[in-house]
mmCIF file of C-alpha atoms in Angstrom:
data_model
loop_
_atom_site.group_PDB
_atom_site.id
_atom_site.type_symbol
_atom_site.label_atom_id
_atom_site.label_comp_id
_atom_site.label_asym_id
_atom_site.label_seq_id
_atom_site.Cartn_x
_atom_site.Cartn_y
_atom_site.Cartn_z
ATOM 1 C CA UNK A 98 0.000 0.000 0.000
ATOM 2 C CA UNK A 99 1.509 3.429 -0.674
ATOM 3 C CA UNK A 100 -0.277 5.037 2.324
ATOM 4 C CA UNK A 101 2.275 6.305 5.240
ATOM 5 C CA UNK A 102 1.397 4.082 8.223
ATOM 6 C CA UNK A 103 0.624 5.952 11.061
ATOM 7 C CA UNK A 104 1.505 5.286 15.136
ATOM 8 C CA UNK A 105 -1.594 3.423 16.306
ATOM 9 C CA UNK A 106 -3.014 2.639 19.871
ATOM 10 C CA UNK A 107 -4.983 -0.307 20.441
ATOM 11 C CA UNK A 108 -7.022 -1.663 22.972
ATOM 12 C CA UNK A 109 -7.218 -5.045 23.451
ATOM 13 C CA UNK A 110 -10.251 -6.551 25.524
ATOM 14 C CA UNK A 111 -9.573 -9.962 26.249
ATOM 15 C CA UNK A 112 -9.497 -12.398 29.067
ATOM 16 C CA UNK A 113 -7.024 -15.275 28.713
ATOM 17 C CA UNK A 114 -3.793 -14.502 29.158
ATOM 18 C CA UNK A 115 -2.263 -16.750 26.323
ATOM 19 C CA UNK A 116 -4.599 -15.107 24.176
ATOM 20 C CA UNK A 117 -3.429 -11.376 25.109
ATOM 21 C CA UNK A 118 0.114 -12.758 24.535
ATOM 22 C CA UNK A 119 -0.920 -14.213 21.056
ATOM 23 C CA UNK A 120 -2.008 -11.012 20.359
ATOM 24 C CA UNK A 121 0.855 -9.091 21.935
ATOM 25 C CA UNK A 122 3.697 -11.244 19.602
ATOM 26 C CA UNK A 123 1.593 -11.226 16.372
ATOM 27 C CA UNK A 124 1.476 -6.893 16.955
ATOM 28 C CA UNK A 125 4.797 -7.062 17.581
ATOM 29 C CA UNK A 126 5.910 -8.660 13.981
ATOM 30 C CA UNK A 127 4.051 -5.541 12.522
ATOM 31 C CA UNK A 128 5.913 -3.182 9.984
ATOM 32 C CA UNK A 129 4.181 0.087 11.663
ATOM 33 C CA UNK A 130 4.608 1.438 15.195
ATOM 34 C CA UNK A 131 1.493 0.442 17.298
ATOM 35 C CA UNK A 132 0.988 0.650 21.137
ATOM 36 C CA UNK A 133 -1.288 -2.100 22.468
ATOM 37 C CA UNK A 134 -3.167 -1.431 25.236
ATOM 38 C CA UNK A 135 -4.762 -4.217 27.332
ATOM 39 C CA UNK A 136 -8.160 -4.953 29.588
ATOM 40 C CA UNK A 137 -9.290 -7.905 31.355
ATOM 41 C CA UNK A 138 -13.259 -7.270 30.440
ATOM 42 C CA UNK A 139 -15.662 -5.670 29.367
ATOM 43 C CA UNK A 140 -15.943 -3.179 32.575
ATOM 44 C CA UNK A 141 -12.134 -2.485 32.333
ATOM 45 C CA UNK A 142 -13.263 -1.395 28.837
ATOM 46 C CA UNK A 143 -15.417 0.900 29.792
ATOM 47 C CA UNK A 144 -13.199 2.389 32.104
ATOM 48 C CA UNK A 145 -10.451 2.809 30.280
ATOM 49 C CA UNK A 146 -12.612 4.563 27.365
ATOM 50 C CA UNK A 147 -14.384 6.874 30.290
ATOM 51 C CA UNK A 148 -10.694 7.144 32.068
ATOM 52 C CA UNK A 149 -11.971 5.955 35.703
ATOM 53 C CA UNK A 150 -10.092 4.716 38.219
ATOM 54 C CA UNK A 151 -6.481 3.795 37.292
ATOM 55 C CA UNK A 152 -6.727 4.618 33.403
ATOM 56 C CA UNK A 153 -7.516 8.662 34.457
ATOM 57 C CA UNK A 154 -4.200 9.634 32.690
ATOM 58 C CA UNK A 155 -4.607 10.173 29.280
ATOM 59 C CA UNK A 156 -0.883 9.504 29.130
ATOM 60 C CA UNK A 157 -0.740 6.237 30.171
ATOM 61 C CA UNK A 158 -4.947 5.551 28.841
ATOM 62 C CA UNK A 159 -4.599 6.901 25.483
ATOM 63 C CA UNK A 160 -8.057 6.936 23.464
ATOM 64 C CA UNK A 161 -7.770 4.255 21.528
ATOM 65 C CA UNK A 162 -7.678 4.039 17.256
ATOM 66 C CA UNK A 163 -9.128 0.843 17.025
ATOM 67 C CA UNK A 164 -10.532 -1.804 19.801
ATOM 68 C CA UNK A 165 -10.347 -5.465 19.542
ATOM 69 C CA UNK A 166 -12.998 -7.389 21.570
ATOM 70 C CA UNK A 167 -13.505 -10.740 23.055
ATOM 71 C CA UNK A 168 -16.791 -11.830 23.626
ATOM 72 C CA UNK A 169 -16.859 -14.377 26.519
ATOM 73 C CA UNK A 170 -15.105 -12.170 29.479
ATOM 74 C CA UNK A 171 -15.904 -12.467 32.785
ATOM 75 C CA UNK A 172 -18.045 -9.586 34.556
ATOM 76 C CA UNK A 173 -18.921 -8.045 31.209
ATOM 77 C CA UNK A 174 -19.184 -9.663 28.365
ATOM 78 C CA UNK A 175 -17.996 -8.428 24.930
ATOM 79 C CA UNK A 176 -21.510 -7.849 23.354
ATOM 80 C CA UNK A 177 -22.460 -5.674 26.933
ATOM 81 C CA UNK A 178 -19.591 -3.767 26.378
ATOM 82 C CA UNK A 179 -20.393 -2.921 23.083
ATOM 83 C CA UNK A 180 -23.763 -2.217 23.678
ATOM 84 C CA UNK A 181 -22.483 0.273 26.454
ATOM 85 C CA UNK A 182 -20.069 1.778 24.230
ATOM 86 C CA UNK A 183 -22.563 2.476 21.440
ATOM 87 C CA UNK A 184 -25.367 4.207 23.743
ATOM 88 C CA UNK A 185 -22.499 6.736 24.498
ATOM 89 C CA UNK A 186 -22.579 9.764 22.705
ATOM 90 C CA UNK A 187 -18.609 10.421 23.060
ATOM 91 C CA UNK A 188 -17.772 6.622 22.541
ATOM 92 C CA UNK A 189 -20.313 5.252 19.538
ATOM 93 C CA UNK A 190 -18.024 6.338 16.308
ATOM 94 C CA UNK A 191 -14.763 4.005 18.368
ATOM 95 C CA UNK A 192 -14.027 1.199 15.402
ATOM 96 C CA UNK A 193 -14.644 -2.170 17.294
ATOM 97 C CA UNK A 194 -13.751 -5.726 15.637
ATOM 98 C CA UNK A 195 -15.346 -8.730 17.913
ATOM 99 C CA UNK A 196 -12.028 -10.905 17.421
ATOM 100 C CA UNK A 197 -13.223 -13.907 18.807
ATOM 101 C CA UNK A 198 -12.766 -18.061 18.895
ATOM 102 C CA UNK A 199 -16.729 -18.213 18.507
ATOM 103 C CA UNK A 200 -17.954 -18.773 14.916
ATOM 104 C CA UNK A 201 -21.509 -19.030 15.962
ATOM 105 C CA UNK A 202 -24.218 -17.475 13.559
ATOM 106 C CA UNK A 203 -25.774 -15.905 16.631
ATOM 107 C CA UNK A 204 -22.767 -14.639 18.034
ATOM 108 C CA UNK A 205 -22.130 -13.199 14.468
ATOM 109 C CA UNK A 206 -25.954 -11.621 14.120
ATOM 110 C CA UNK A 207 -25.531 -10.052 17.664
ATOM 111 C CA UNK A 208 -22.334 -8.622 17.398
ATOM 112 C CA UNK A 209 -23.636 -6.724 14.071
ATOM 113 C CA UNK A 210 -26.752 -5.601 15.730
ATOM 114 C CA UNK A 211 -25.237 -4.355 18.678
ATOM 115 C CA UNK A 212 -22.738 -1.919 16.323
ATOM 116 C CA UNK A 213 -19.526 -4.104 15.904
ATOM 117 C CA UNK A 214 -17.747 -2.912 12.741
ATOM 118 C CA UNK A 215 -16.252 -6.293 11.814
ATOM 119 C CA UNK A 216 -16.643 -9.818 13.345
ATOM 120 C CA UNK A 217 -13.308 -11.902 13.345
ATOM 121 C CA UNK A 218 -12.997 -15.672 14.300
ATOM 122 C CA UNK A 219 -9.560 -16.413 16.208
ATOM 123 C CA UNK A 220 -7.215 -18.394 13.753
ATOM 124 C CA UNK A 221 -5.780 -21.724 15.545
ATOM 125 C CA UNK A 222 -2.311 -21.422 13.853
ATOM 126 C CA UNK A 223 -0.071 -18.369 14.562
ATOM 127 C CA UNK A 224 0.981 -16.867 11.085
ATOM 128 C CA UNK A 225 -2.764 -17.666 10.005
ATOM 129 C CA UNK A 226 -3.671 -15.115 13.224
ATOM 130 C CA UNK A 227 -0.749 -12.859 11.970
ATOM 131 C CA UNK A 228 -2.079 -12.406 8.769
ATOM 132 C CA UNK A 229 -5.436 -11.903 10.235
ATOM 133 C CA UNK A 230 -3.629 -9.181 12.201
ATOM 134 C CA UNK A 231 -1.789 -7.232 9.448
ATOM 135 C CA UNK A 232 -5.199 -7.386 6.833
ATOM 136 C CA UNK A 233 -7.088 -5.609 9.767
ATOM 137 C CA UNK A 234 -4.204 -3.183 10.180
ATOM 138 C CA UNK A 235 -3.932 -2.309 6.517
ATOM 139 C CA UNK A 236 -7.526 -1.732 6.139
ATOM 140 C CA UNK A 237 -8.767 0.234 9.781
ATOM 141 C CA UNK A 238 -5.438 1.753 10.315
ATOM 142 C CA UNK A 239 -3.829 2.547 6.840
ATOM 143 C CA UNK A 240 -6.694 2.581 3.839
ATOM 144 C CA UNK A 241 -9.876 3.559 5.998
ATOM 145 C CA UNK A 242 -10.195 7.046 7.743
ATOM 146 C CA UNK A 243 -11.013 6.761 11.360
ATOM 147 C CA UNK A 244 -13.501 9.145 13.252
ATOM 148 C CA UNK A 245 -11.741 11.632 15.180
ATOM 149 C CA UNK A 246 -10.916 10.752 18.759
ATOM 150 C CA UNK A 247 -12.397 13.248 21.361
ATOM 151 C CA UNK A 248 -9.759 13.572 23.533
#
């Protein structure tokens, strides 16, 4: 692509902690500068997007360019945190891709409805999940213009 990559911050809502490290080394083999950001559920989410408790420094909490989010997490699920996201006024532009290990129809359907810009199923093998990685990257961070972030 001839488009100048840009520096991108990314939050990452996921559970497991072999998944957040799958994630962590497939980022890492990226050709851009990204900063990945990382939340245990769906209510970190939301606190990290509404900078509450420990992610009120926008230094450290950086409004993110693009989120990536599990659905099955405990306290808040993905689709609740969604659904919260996109009933907030300063929140419901944020790109969100449901990268998931669920293929399920329904879990498809309801991600959709709910205001998820993409739905991704988990790849089992690593470079598979890499170049899963790098197609979202060129697309929602180097071809597609993102909404502006209200800082």
């Amino acid at each position: 692509m001839g488009m100048a990559l840009k520096k991108a911050v990314i939050l990452l809502a996921e559970d497991n902690p072999a998944d957040q490290e799958l994630t962590r080394r497939a980022l890492m083999d990226w050709s851009f500068p990204n900063t990945l950001h990382v939340v245990d559920d769906g209510a970190e989410t939301i606190s990290y997007l509404k900078r509450e408790g420990r992610f009120s420094n926008p230094d450290t909490s950086p409004k993110p360019d693009i989120i990536l989010m599990d659905i099955n997490m405990p306290r808040m699920d993905g689709f609740s945190a969604l659904k919260e996201i996109r009933n907030d006024q300063s929140l419901k532009t944020m790109p969100i891709i449901m990268l998931t290990t669920s293929n399920q129809e329904r879990d498809v359907a309801c991600s959709y409805s709910l205001g998820a810009n993409a739905f991704i199923t988990k790849p089992l093998d690593f470079e598979q999940f890499q170049r899963v990685l790098r197609v979202l990257q060129e697309f929602w961070l180097s071809a597609a213009t993102l909404p502006p972030k209200n800082d």
